[in-house]
Amino acid sequence: MANGGDQFGLSEPPNSDCMDSPKEAKEEKQSYALDSPASPQTIFSQQGMEGIKVFLHDRDLWTRFDEVGTEMIITKAGRRMFPGYKVKVVGLNPKTKYILLMDIVPGDDHRYKFADNKWSVTGKAEPAMPGRLYVHPDSPATGAHWSRQLVSFQKLKLTNNHLDPFGHIILNSMHKYQPRLHIVKADENNGFGSKNTAFCTHVFPETTFIAVTSYQNHKITQLKIENNPFAKGFRGSDDNELHRMAKLQSKDFPVVPRSAVRQSACPAGSPFSGDGRLVRGSPDCAGSPFSCDNSLNSGSPQELLSAAPYILPRPHLQLSPGYRCPERKAESCSPGNRHHPYKKLFPASSPSECDSYYHPSAYPPPLLPPPPGLSGNPSLAFADSAYSPDVGGQRQACMFAGAETRLEELDGPSWSYSCPLPSAMTPVDPYPSYPPHPHYSSSPQGSRVSAVAHQSSPPQPDHTTHDSYQSQSAGPTSQSSQSMRGRQLSPPPREYPRYTPNPSPPLYHTLETNTHVRCAVPEWSATS
DNA sequence: TCTCACACCTC
DNA sequence: CGAGGTGTGAG
């Protein structure tokens, strides 16, 4: 399909050492074979964010899921994502400290249903939950640290519990989402949340997924079972499987694995194959919201982050009390940690880069609200101190509430971001209305993605060859234009409203911003 | 749709 | 060994 899943090339990013210097980054890329041909990107961002490149690990695996229509289970207790979100970051200044964090924004404003072996829109999306940010447990850390090994966000958990006290990312079932990675410079001169905060946002279109409470497409179930080590028990070679199933089930009845059943129902090849993704739009992605388009350049940093289409009236962030990131233990994310062994999968894929944009933004990212209390502080403080407490000596990831944004704002050229409400629990306004967007399948052209998110891609005509291994980042200068998948986006530049961090107790890791999200406003108007 | 106890597995 | 990540299938 569009993605070219077929050809993935890249195998994984090497864990190997990456170089820290930006220049080297390129080399690395090559070594990975990633380079995208086209990634011209360009990018630049301010404050030194310009040479940063991010490569999605296991991109081929992500692509396989994406081709079917990725689904991520969300539970009350929190469920990890699979494939895990791991990236290789290059181009960071070895000595500069950065905070890496993720957020997951709505992919559109629709609610989906899975019927007849395919996903289709059933209605309007529910109001987004308070946006939360997952700060990598190693944050803040030097560029050398981040570049040394893969950066894993595997511990991030998704929940459907709107009142989740653990700091997990809250999502709505049957809604489409797009994970995003944000790299925020944490220098002393670059206070988190300050106007000068330099950051860049990277979006990998192939990581888009629909949140579900139970798998809808059996093909996804199978992919999860085949690739997730924790689901090994469900793999089965025939015998095995039946045997096992028999056991599991009450044994009285002969059992046929569910999957088997389903499969039969849906022969491969058929319906699933391609369509699942409708979510993503047409096969070609054309239309898909997540495509890498790039049009970027919006220039405003905000855009980047805010990729979200939502507009926040004022960016404040707050931590929500009570959320401390309790559960997280530090771990693996750190260097040295292990990743799943099973990566075996598809060997090589070619790495291609999608586009990346860099958006450097001077403004604080909408998404990244300054940690409360930090307001004037250097970002470093942010992580170190309260925000990332080390528990037991280990640092844990923290969740912050982010602005809620939607990736696509499709129509709207502009976006804005919302302002966080005071407390996490503050009621969030339902999104008012979204601009109509076409989505997936529908209208390719119409859709625009928000800058950040979608921005993307540099010119890459086809991704065929290169898929996006590299993320699209939004940056002011990024490249523009083209979309890999044929999508277009144009992020409108937006102003960044001032940031007003709300102070909050250091302990909390989770920040929620309540934002109201609103749709983007055309152009700059936004809030500021 | 969603939740839960469960067996099975990784770590 | 124990903690905890998986999908299952009944409810």
Short mmCIF file of C-alpha atoms in Angstrom, two decimals, chain A:
data_model
loop_
_atom_site.label_atom_id
_atom_site.label_comp_id
_atom_site.label_asym_id
_atom_site.label_seq_id
_atom_site.Cartn_x
_atom_site.Cartn_y
_atom_site.Cartn_z
CA MET A 1 0.00 0.00 0.00
CA ALA A 2 0.71 3.29 0.10
CA ASN A 3 3.19 3.13 2.50
CA GLY A 4 5.24 1.04 0.83
CA GLY A 5 5.16 -1.17 3.41
CA ASP A 6 6.53 -3.36 1.16
CA GLN A 7 9.68 -2.20 1.09
CA PHE A 8 10.78 -1.34 4.23
CA GLY A 9 14.05 -1.19 4.46
CA LEU A 10 15.27 -0.34 7.30
CA SER A 11 16.02 -2.48 9.60
CA GLU A 12 16.39 -1.06 12.60
CA PRO A 13 18.17 1.59 13.70
CA PRO A 14 21.12 0.58 15.02
CA ASN A 15 21.59 0.91 18.39
CA SER A 16 24.85 1.45 17.82
CA ASP A 17 26.34 4.32 18.67
CA CYS A 18 25.18 7.14 17.15
CA MET A 19 27.07 9.98 16.88
CA ASP A 20 26.25 12.84 18.62
CA SER A 21 27.10 15.45 16.41
CA PRO A 22 24.74 16.54 13.95
CA LYS A 23 26.85 15.91 11.16
CA GLU A 24 27.34 12.57 12.05
CA ALA A 25 23.84 12.14 12.07
CA LYS A 26 23.85 11.94 8.51
CA GLU A 27 26.23 9.35 8.45
CA GLU A 28 24.25 7.36 10.64
CA LYS A 29 21.44 7.62 8.63
CA GLN A 30 23.14 6.21 5.92
CA SER A 31 24.37 3.53 7.76
CA TYR A 32 20.96 2.74 8.39
CA ALA A 33 20.28 3.19 4.99
CA LEU A 34 17.76 5.38 5.86
CA ASP A 35 18.23 8.17 4.07
CA SER A 36 15.62 9.39 2.45
CA PRO A 37 16.16 10.56 -0.62
CA ALA A 38 14.23 13.09 -0.41
CA SER A 39 14.34 14.21 2.69
CA PRO A 40 15.39 17.30 2.07
CA GLN A 41 14.22 18.65 4.63
CA THR A 42 15.26 21.04 5.86
CA ILE A 43 14.83 22.26 8.33
CA PHE A 44 15.67 24.33 10.59
CA SER A 45 14.74 25.33 13.57
CA GLN A 46 15.90 27.68 15.79
CA GLN A 47 18.13 27.28 18.41
CA GLY A 48 19.91 24.39 17.29
CA MET A 49 17.06 22.10 16.68
CA GLU A 50 17.65 22.13 13.08
CA GLY A 51 19.82 19.20 12.53
CA ILE A 52 17.81 16.82 14.62
CA LYS A 53 16.51 13.77 12.92
CA VAL A 54 14.44 11.04 14.31
CA PHE A 55 14.05 7.54 12.96
CA LEU A 56 11.30 5.21 13.94
CA HIS A 57 12.54 1.90 15.13
CA ASP A 58 10.85 -1.14 13.74
CA ARG A 59 9.29 0.91 11.16
CA ASP A 60 8.60 -2.02 9.03
CA LEU A 61 6.63 -3.60 11.78
CA TRP A 62 4.69 -0.42 12.28
CA THR A 63 4.05 -0.32 8.60
CA ARG A 64 2.67 -3.77 8.60
CA PHE A 65 0.24 -2.84 11.25
CA ASP A 66 -0.50 0.35 9.53
CA GLU A 67 -1.34 -1.37 6.36
CA VAL A 68 -3.97 -3.34 8.10
CA GLY A 69 -5.16 -0.53 10.27
CA THR A 70 -3.39 -0.43 13.61
CA GLU A 71 -5.46 -0.88 16.72
CA MET A 72 -4.26 -0.27 20.22
CA ILE A 73 -6.08 -1.71 23.19
CA ILE A 74 -6.99 0.73 25.89
CA THR A 75 -7.99 -0.50 29.32
CA LYS A 76 -8.90 1.00 32.58
CA ALA A 77 -5.63 -0.02 34.11
CA GLY A 78 -3.57 1.12 31.18
CA ARG A 79 -2.18 -0.87 28.30
CA ARG A 80 1.11 -0.52 26.53
CA MET A 81 1.25 0.13 22.86
CA PHE A 82 2.50 -2.53 20.54
CA PRO A 83 4.50 -2.08 18.50
CA GLY A 84 6.39 -0.09 21.02
CA TYR A 85 7.33 3.44 20.12
CA LYS A 86 11.08 3.59 19.90
CA VAL A 87 13.16 6.05 18.03
CA LYS A 88 16.68 6.74 17.09
CA VAL A 89 17.54 10.37 17.45
CA VAL A 90 20.48 11.95 15.73
CA GLY A 91 21.69 15.41 15.32
CA LEU A 92 21.43 16.47 18.92
CA ASN A 93 24.16 18.52 20.44
CA PRO A 94 25.98 16.04 22.64
CA LYS A 95 26.32 18.40 25.46
CA THR A 96 22.98 20.04 25.38
CA LYS A 97 20.21 18.65 27.49
CA TYR A 98 16.92 17.76 25.99
CA ILE A 99 13.61 16.54 27.21
CA LEU A 100 11.95 13.95 25.03
CA LEU A 101 8.29 13.45 25.38
CA MET A 102 5.32 12.08 23.58
CA ASP A 103 1.70 12.88 23.28
CA ILE A 104 -1.05 11.29 21.30
CA VAL A 105 -3.45 13.55 19.55
CA PRO A 106 -6.70 12.84 17.80
CA GLY A 107 -6.23 11.96 14.24
CA ASP A 108 -9.48 13.46 13.22
CA ASP A 109 -12.83 14.22 14.67
CA HIS A 110 -14.61 11.04 13.80
CA ARG A 111 -15.75 8.03 15.63
CA TYR A 112 -15.26 4.74 13.86
CA LYS A 113 -16.84 1.36 13.79
CA PHE A 114 -15.53 -1.86 12.43
CA ALA A 115 -18.00 -3.77 10.42
CA ASP A 116 -17.75 -5.93 7.42
CA ASN A 117 -14.10 -6.19 7.95
CA LYS A 118 -13.46 -2.61 7.56
CA TRP A 119 -13.40 0.57 9.46
CA SER A 120 -15.84 3.27 8.69
CA VAL A 121 -16.89 6.51 10.19
CA THR A 122 -19.92 6.38 12.36
CA GLY A 123 -20.15 9.78 13.75
CA LYS A 124 -18.44 12.61 15.32
CA ALA A 125 -15.66 12.12 17.76
CA GLU A 126 -16.23 12.59 21.38
CA PRO A 127 -14.50 15.35 23.12
CA ALA A 128 -10.93 14.66 23.61
CA MET A 129 -9.74 13.81 26.96
CA PRO A 130 -7.43 16.02 28.73
CA GLY A 131 -4.29 15.81 26.82
CA ARG A 132 -1.42 14.28 28.61
CA LEU A 133 2.20 14.20 27.79
CA TYR A 134 4.46 11.32 28.52
CA VAL A 135 7.88 12.55 29.36
CA HIS A 136 10.60 10.06 28.76
CA PRO A 137 12.00 8.93 32.07
CA ASP A 138 15.50 9.82 31.14
CA SER A 139 14.62 13.43 30.64
CA PRO A 140 16.33 15.66 30.76
CA ALA A 141 19.44 14.12 29.37
CA THR A 142 22.19 15.19 27.07
CA GLY A 143 22.16 14.80 23.38
CA ALA A 144 24.92 12.30 23.77
CA HIS A 145 22.73 10.24 26.01
CA TRP A 146 19.76 10.25 23.71
CA SER A 147 21.89 9.50 20.74
CA ARG A 148 23.60 6.61 22.32
CA GLN A 149 20.82 4.22 21.97
CA LEU A 150 17.27 3.85 20.96
CA VAL A 151 14.91 5.94 22.93
CA SER A 152 12.02 3.78 24.01
CA PHE A 153 8.59 4.96 24.99
CA GLN A 154 7.46 1.50 25.52
CA LYS A 155 6.28 2.05 28.98
CA LEU A 156 3.78 4.56 27.95
CA LYS A 157 0.31 3.26 28.67
CA LEU A 158 -3.03 4.04 27.17
CA THR A 159 -6.26 4.10 29.09
CA ASN A 160 -9.89 4.78 28.48
CA ASN A 161 -10.41 5.88 32.05
CA HIS A 162 -11.06 9.53 31.93
CA LEU A 163 -10.26 9.81 35.57
CA ASP A 164 -7.08 7.86 35.33
CA PRO A 165 -4.89 8.57 38.31
CA PHE A 166 -1.79 7.01 36.96
CA GLY A 167 -0.83 9.52 34.44
CA HIS A 168 -1.56 7.29 31.50
CA ILE A 169 -2.58 8.78 28.25
CA ILE A 170 -6.34 8.92 28.04
CA LEU A 171 -8.01 8.05 24.78
CA ASN A 172 -11.48 7.32 23.52
CA SER A 173 -12.27 3.95 22.10
CA MET A 174 -13.00 3.77 18.43
CA HIS A 175 -11.25 7.01 17.73
CA LYS A 176 -8.18 7.51 15.68
CA TYR A 177 -4.97 8.87 17.11
CA GLN A 178 -1.53 9.94 16.11
CA PRO A 179 1.42 9.65 18.47
CA ARG A 180 3.92 12.46 18.32
CA LEU A 181 7.41 12.87 19.64
CA HIS A 182 8.63 16.21 20.90
CA ILE A 183 12.19 17.10 21.59
CA VAL A 184 12.59 20.09 23.80
CA LYS A 185 15.86 21.74 24.41
CA ALA A 186 16.51 21.99 28.07
CA ASP A 187 19.32 24.32 28.24
CA GLU A 188 19.80 26.78 30.82
CA ASN A 189 18.98 29.42 28.46
CA ASN A 190 16.02 27.72 27.22
CA GLY A 191 13.59 27.42 29.98
CA PHE A 192 10.90 25.01 29.47
CA GLY A 193 7.95 26.98 28.71
CA SER A 194 9.77 30.07 28.07
CA LYS A 195 9.41 31.86 24.93
CA ASN A 196 12.65 30.67 23.83
CA THR A 197 11.99 27.10 24.28
CA ALA A 198 13.29 25.37 21.28
CA PHE A 199 11.63 22.19 20.37
CA CYS A 200 10.75 20.13 17.42
CA THR A 201 7.97 17.66 16.84
CA HIS A 202 8.18 14.46 14.87
CA VAL A 203 5.29 12.50 13.55
CA PHE A 204 5.42 9.11 11.96
CA PRO A 205 2.30 8.57 9.99
CA GLU A 206 2.66 4.87 10.23
CA THR A 207 2.09 5.00 13.96
CA THR A 208 -1.46 6.16 13.62
CA PHE A 209 -3.92 3.85 15.29
CA ILE A 210 -7.47 3.45 16.41
CA ALA A 211 -8.00 2.93 20.11
CA VAL A 212 -10.19 -0.06 20.92
CA THR A 213 -11.24 -1.96 24.00
CA SER A 214 -10.96 -5.22 22.14
CA TYR A 215 -9.44 -5.93 18.79
CA GLN A 216 -11.73 -5.51 15.89
CA ASN A 217 -9.69 -6.72 12.99
CA HIS A 218 -8.38 -10.17 13.48
CA LYS A 219 -5.45 -9.38 11.33
CA ILE A 220 -4.29 -6.99 13.93
CA THR A 221 -4.76 -9.60 16.59
CA GLN A 222 -2.62 -11.94 14.64
CA LEU A 223 0.09 -9.41 14.09
CA LYS A 224 0.16 -8.65 17.77
CA ILE A 225 0.37 -12.29 18.67
CA GLU A 226 3.05 -12.97 16.18
CA ASN A 227 5.20 -10.11 17.19
CA ASN A 228 4.60 -9.34 20.82
CA PRO A 229 6.62 -11.59 23.05
CA PHE A 230 4.07 -11.37 25.77
CA ALA A 231 1.51 -12.87 23.51
CA LYS A 232 3.66 -15.75 22.63
CA GLY A 233 1.31 -18.03 24.36
CA PHE A 234 -1.21 -17.43 21.69
CA ARG A 235 1.04 -18.26 18.85
CA GLY A 236 0.65 -21.46 17.68
CA SER A 237 1.55 -23.75 15.45
CA ASP A 238 -1.24 -25.71 14.77
CA ASP A 239 -0.92 -28.24 17.30
CA ASN A 240 0.14 -26.01 19.75
CA GLU A 241 -2.52 -23.73 19.26
CA LEU A 242 -5.28 -26.10 19.39
CA HIS A 243 -3.85 -27.72 22.32
CA ARG A 244 -3.50 -24.59 24.12
CA MET A 245 -6.79 -23.31 23.20
CA ALA A 246 -8.40 -26.38 24.33
CA LYS A 247 -6.90 -25.90 27.61
CA LEU A 248 -7.83 -22.43 27.91
CA GLN A 249 -11.22 -22.91 27.01
CA SER A 250 -13.06 -25.22 28.94
CA LYS A 251 -11.86 -28.08 27.42
CA ASP A 252 -15.03 -29.73 27.10
CA PHE A 253 -15.58 -28.51 23.79
CA PRO A 254 -13.25 -28.76 21.06
CA VAL A 255 -12.00 -25.52 20.53
CA VAL A 256 -11.01 -23.67 17.63
CA PRO A 257 -8.93 -20.76 18.20
CA ARG A 258 -10.73 -17.69 17.79
CA SER A 259 -8.30 -16.40 15.53
CA ALA A 260 -8.65 -19.32 13.41
CA VAL A 261 -12.21 -18.80 13.21
CA ARG A 262 -11.99 -15.33 12.38
CA GLN A 263 -9.52 -15.95 9.86
CA SER A 264 -11.55 -18.22 8.10
CA ALA A 265 -14.10 -15.74 8.07
CA CYS A 266 -11.91 -13.30 6.61
CA PRO A 267 -9.57 -14.71 4.28
CA ALA A 268 -6.52 -12.97 4.05
CA GLY A 269 -6.16 -11.27 1.06
CA SER A 270 -9.43 -10.21 0.99
CA PRO A 271 -11.06 -7.66 2.76
CA PHE A 272 -8.50 -7.00 5.10
CA SER A 273 -5.92 -6.37 3.06
CA GLY A 274 -6.13 -3.12 2.40
CA ASP A 275 -9.03 -1.91 3.64
CA GLY A 276 -8.63 -1.96 7.08
CA ARG A 277 -6.94 1.06 6.84
CA LEU A 278 -9.51 2.94 5.72
CA VAL A 279 -8.92 4.63 8.46
CA ARG A 280 -6.15 5.92 6.88
CA GLY A 281 -7.67 6.77 3.90
CA SER A 282 -7.30 5.46 0.76
CA PRO A 283 -4.83 3.09 0.02
CA ASP A 284 -2.63 5.42 -1.17
CA CYS A 285 -2.77 7.40 1.58
CA ALA A 286 -3.78 10.07 -0.30
CA GLY A 287 -5.97 11.62 1.83
CA SER A 288 -4.85 10.20 4.78
CA PRO A 289 -4.42 12.61 7.30
CA PHE A 290 -1.29 11.48 8.43
CA SER A 291 0.49 11.64 5.49
CA CYS A 292 3.49 13.31 5.44
CA ASP A 293 2.96 16.34 3.99
CA ASN A 294 4.90 18.82 4.54
CA SER A 295 4.14 21.81 3.95
CA LEU A 296 5.54 23.19 6.33
CA ASN A 297 6.99 25.77 7.03
CA SER A 298 5.02 27.53 8.89
CA GLY A 299 7.40 28.87 10.75
CA SER A 300 6.03 29.09 13.90
CA PRO A 301 7.20 26.91 16.45
CA GLN A 302 4.06 26.64 17.89
CA GLU A 303 2.82 25.01 15.16
CA LEU A 304 4.93 22.36 15.65
CA LEU A 305 3.87 21.38 18.79
CA SER A 306 0.67 22.38 18.57
CA ALA A 307 0.25 20.48 15.90
CA ALA A 308 -2.79 20.26 17.31
CA PRO A 309 -5.37 21.86 15.70
CA TYR A 310 -6.95 22.75 18.71
CA ILE A 311 -6.71 26.03 19.81
CA LEU A 312 -5.85 26.77 23.13
CA PRO A 313 -6.72 29.96 24.42
CA ARG A 314 -3.98 30.16 26.62
CA PRO A 315 -1.38 27.90 27.13
CA HIS A 316 -1.01 27.13 30.58
CA LEU A 317 -0.15 24.00 31.81
CA GLN A 318 -0.82 22.57 34.88
CA LEU A 319 0.02 19.61 36.57
CA SER A 320 -2.67 17.79 37.84
CA PRO A 321 -2.34 17.08 41.29
CA GLY A 322 -2.30 13.72 42.14
CA TYR A 323 -0.76 12.50 39.21
CA ARG A 324 2.55 11.53 39.92
CA CYS A 325 3.57 9.05 37.56
CA PRO A 326 3.36 6.51 40.07
CA GLU A 327 3.66 3.55 38.23
CA ARG A 328 6.53 4.05 36.26
CA LYS A 329 9.65 2.60 37.21
CA ALA A 330 12.36 3.65 35.33
CA GLU A 331 13.72 1.35 33.19
CA SER A 332 14.35 0.43 30.05
CA CYS A 333 14.20 3.48 28.42
CA SER A 334 17.42 4.26 29.50
CA PRO A 335 20.29 3.44 27.69
CA GLY A 336 21.27 0.17 28.22
CA ASN A 337 17.99 -1.14 28.57
CA ARG A 338 16.87 -3.87 26.70
CA HIS A 339 14.42 -3.96 24.14
CA HIS A 340 12.48 -6.76 23.12
CA PRO A 341 14.32 -9.42 21.67
CA TYR A 342 11.92 -10.26 19.27
CA LYS A 343 12.60 -7.84 16.84
CA LYS A 344 13.40 -10.25 14.43
CA LEU A 345 10.90 -9.45 12.15
CA PHE A 346 11.36 -8.21 9.02
CA PRO A 347 14.77 -7.71 8.28
CA ALA A 348 15.43 -5.18 6.28
CA SER A 349 13.53 -2.54 5.35
CA SER A 350 14.71 0.28 3.82
CA PRO A 351 14.81 3.11 5.71
CA SER A 352 13.60 5.86 4.13
CA GLU A 353 12.91 8.86 5.65
CA CYS A 354 9.89 10.53 5.43
CA ASP A 355 10.11 13.84 5.81
CA SER A 356 10.90 15.45 8.67
CA TYR A 357 10.36 18.78 9.55
CA TYR A 358 11.91 20.51 12.05
CA HIS A 359 10.31 23.11 13.65
CA PRO A 360 12.18 24.80 15.93
CA SER A 361 10.20 26.87 17.69
CA ALA A 362 10.91 29.48 19.77
CA TYR A 363 7.82 29.35 21.50
CA PRO A 364 6.97 26.93 23.91
CA PRO A 365 5.26 24.27 22.37
CA PRO A 366 1.78 24.28 23.04
CA LEU A 367 1.96 20.85 23.89
CA LEU A 368 4.54 21.27 26.21
CA PRO A 369 3.41 23.49 28.61
CA PRO A 370 5.87 24.58 30.88
CA PRO A 371 5.80 22.73 33.90
CA PRO A 372 4.24 24.52 36.53
CA GLY A 373 6.53 26.13 38.66
CA LEU A 374 9.04 26.09 36.15
CA SER A 375 7.99 28.90 34.53
CA GLY A 376 10.93 30.76 34.54
CA ASN A 377 13.21 28.07 35.08
CA PRO A 378 15.31 26.38 32.83
CA SER A 379 13.95 23.40 31.60
CA LEU A 380 16.34 21.38 33.22
CA ALA A 381 14.85 22.00 36.33
CA PHE A 382 11.90 20.64 35.00
CA ALA A 383 12.85 17.30 34.65
CA ASP A 384 15.10 16.94 37.34
CA SER A 385 13.20 18.18 39.94
CA ALA A 386 9.80 17.63 40.43
CA TYR A 387 8.88 16.43 37.24
CA SER A 388 10.80 13.53 37.01
CA PRO A 389 11.23 12.20 40.22
CA ASP A 390 13.35 9.44 40.60
CA VAL A 391 11.75 6.96 42.42
CA GLY A 392 13.81 4.51 43.93
CA GLY A 393 16.52 6.08 42.23
CA GLN A 394 15.07 5.55 39.00
CA ARG A 395 13.61 8.16 37.08
CA GLN A 396 10.17 7.86 36.00
CA ALA A 397 8.38 9.22 33.16
CA CYS A 398 6.02 11.88 33.81
CA MET A 399 2.87 12.72 32.18
CA PHE A 400 1.87 16.16 31.45
CA ALA A 401 -1.20 17.29 30.09
CA GLY A 402 -0.83 18.66 26.79
CA ALA A 403 -2.92 20.66 24.80
CA GLU A 404 -5.32 18.76 23.05
CA THR A 405 -4.86 19.04 19.65
CA ARG A 406 -5.88 17.26 16.84
CA LEU A 407 -3.70 16.35 14.26
CA GLU A 408 -5.56 17.14 11.57
CA GLU A 409 -7.23 20.01 11.40
CA LEU A 410 -7.93 19.37 8.33
CA ASP A 411 -9.29 22.14 6.88
CA GLY A 412 -8.08 24.65 8.91
CA PRO A 413 -4.99 25.99 8.10
CA SER A 414 -4.35 27.20 11.26
CA TRP A 415 -4.26 25.81 14.46
CA SER A 416 -3.94 26.92 17.76
CA TYR A 417 -3.62 25.45 20.87
CA SER A 418 -5.49 25.42 23.84
CA CYS A 419 -4.85 26.57 27.09
CA PRO A 420 -4.76 24.39 29.87
CA LEU A 421 -7.19 24.81 32.41
CA PRO A 422 -6.27 24.99 35.85
CA SER A 423 -6.79 21.69 36.89
CA ALA A 424 -6.68 18.59 35.27
CA MET A 425 -10.05 17.83 36.16
CA THR A 426 -11.30 20.87 34.83
CA PRO A 427 -13.89 20.27 32.45
CA VAL A 428 -12.84 20.18 29.06
CA ASP A 429 -14.92 21.55 26.54
CA PRO A 430 -15.93 19.38 23.96
CA TYR A 431 -14.52 20.33 20.93
CA PRO A 432 -16.67 22.61 19.36
CA SER A 433 -16.74 22.02 16.02
CA TYR A 434 -14.15 20.82 13.93
CA PRO A 435 -13.76 22.03 10.67
CA PRO A 436 -14.83 19.56 8.38
CA HIS A 437 -12.21 17.48 7.33
CA PRO A 438 -11.98 14.81 5.09
CA HIS A 439 -10.28 12.01 6.31
CA TYR A 440 -9.19 9.02 5.34
CA SER A 441 -10.69 7.99 2.63
CA SER A 442 -12.36 10.74 1.76
CA SER A 443 -10.89 13.59 0.40
CA PRO A 444 -7.43 13.62 -0.09
CA GLN A 445 -6.91 16.92 -0.84
CA GLY A 446 -9.01 18.51 1.39
CA SER A 447 -7.46 17.48 4.33
CA ARG A 448 -4.87 19.28 5.90
CA VAL A 449 -3.09 18.28 8.68
CA SER A 450 -1.99 20.30 11.29
CA ALA A 451 1.27 21.48 10.91
CA VAL A 452 2.94 19.58 13.29
CA ALA A 453 1.58 16.51 12.75
CA HIS A 454 1.28 16.42 9.40
CA GLN A 455 3.56 18.40 8.19
CA SER A 456 5.67 16.75 6.71
CA SER A 457 7.21 15.70 4.33
CA PRO A 458 9.59 16.98 2.30
CA PRO A 459 9.43 16.19 -0.96
CA GLN A 460 9.28 12.80 -1.48
CA PRO A 461 7.44 11.81 -4.21
CA ASP A 462 7.01 8.48 -3.51
CA HIS A 463 7.55 6.90 -0.68
CA THR A 464 7.72 3.96 -2.31
CA THR A 465 11.02 3.80 -1.85
CA HIS A 466 11.40 5.46 1.08
CA ASP A 467 8.99 5.37 3.57
CA SER A 468 9.14 7.40 6.26
CA TYR A 469 11.45 6.15 8.49
CA GLN A 470 12.36 9.45 9.56
CA SER A 471 9.76 11.40 11.06
CA GLN A 472 8.27 14.36 9.79
CA SER A 473 9.03 17.08 11.89
CA ALA A 474 7.65 20.29 11.90
CA GLY A 475 9.74 23.11 11.89
CA PRO A 476 9.68 26.40 10.66
CA THR A 477 11.58 25.88 7.84
CA SER A 478 10.93 22.64 7.07
CA GLN A 479 10.49 21.70 3.92
CA SER A 480 7.71 21.90 2.44
CA SER A 481 5.88 20.33 0.85
CA GLN A 482 5.11 17.45 -0.53
CA SER A 483 3.51 14.88 0.93
CA MET A 484 4.64 11.62 0.88
CA ARG A 485 1.57 10.01 0.73
CA GLY A 486 0.03 12.47 -1.24
CA ARG A 487 -1.42 14.27 1.42
CA GLN A 488 -1.13 17.77 1.84
CA LEU A 489 -1.07 19.74 4.71
CA SER A 490 -0.47 23.01 5.49
CA PRO A 491 0.06 24.05 8.79
CA PRO A 492 -0.79 27.38 9.48
CA PRO A 493 1.37 29.27 11.49
CA ARG A 494 0.15 30.29 14.66
CA GLU A 495 1.07 32.45 17.27
CA TYR A 496 1.95 31.23 20.38
CA PRO A 497 0.11 32.68 23.07
CA ARG A 498 1.92 33.40 25.97
CA TYR A 499 2.62 30.88 28.21
CA THR A 500 1.50 31.04 31.53
CA PRO A 501 2.51 28.25 33.48
CA ASN A 502 0.69 27.52 36.48
CA PRO A 503 2.69 26.59 39.27
CA SER A 504 2.10 23.40 40.63
CA PRO A 505 3.47 21.12 43.06
CA PRO A 506 6.50 19.55 42.07
CA LEU A 507 5.41 16.22 42.71
CA TYR A 508 3.08 15.78 40.02
CA HIS A 509 4.14 14.36 36.96
CA THR A 510 1.12 14.58 35.13
CA LEU A 511 0.02 17.68 33.82
CA GLU A 512 -3.12 18.07 32.26
CA THR A 513 -4.01 20.88 30.42
CA ASN A 514 -7.35 21.42 29.91
CA THR A 515 -7.67 22.90 26.94
CA HIS A 516 -10.39 23.63 25.17
CA VAL A 517 -9.85 22.71 22.11
CA ARG A 518 -11.09 24.43 19.49
CA CYS A 519 -10.61 24.26 16.16
CA ALA A 520 -8.15 25.88 14.51
CA VAL A 521 -8.45 29.22 13.73
CA PRO A 522 -7.54 30.38 10.55
CA GLU A 523 -4.32 31.56 10.46
CA TRP A 524 -2.75 33.36 13.01
CA SER A 525 -5.61 34.57 14.56
CA ALA A 526 -5.62 32.45 17.16
CA THR A 527 -5.30 33.15 20.38
CA SER A 528 -2.66 34.88 21.23
#
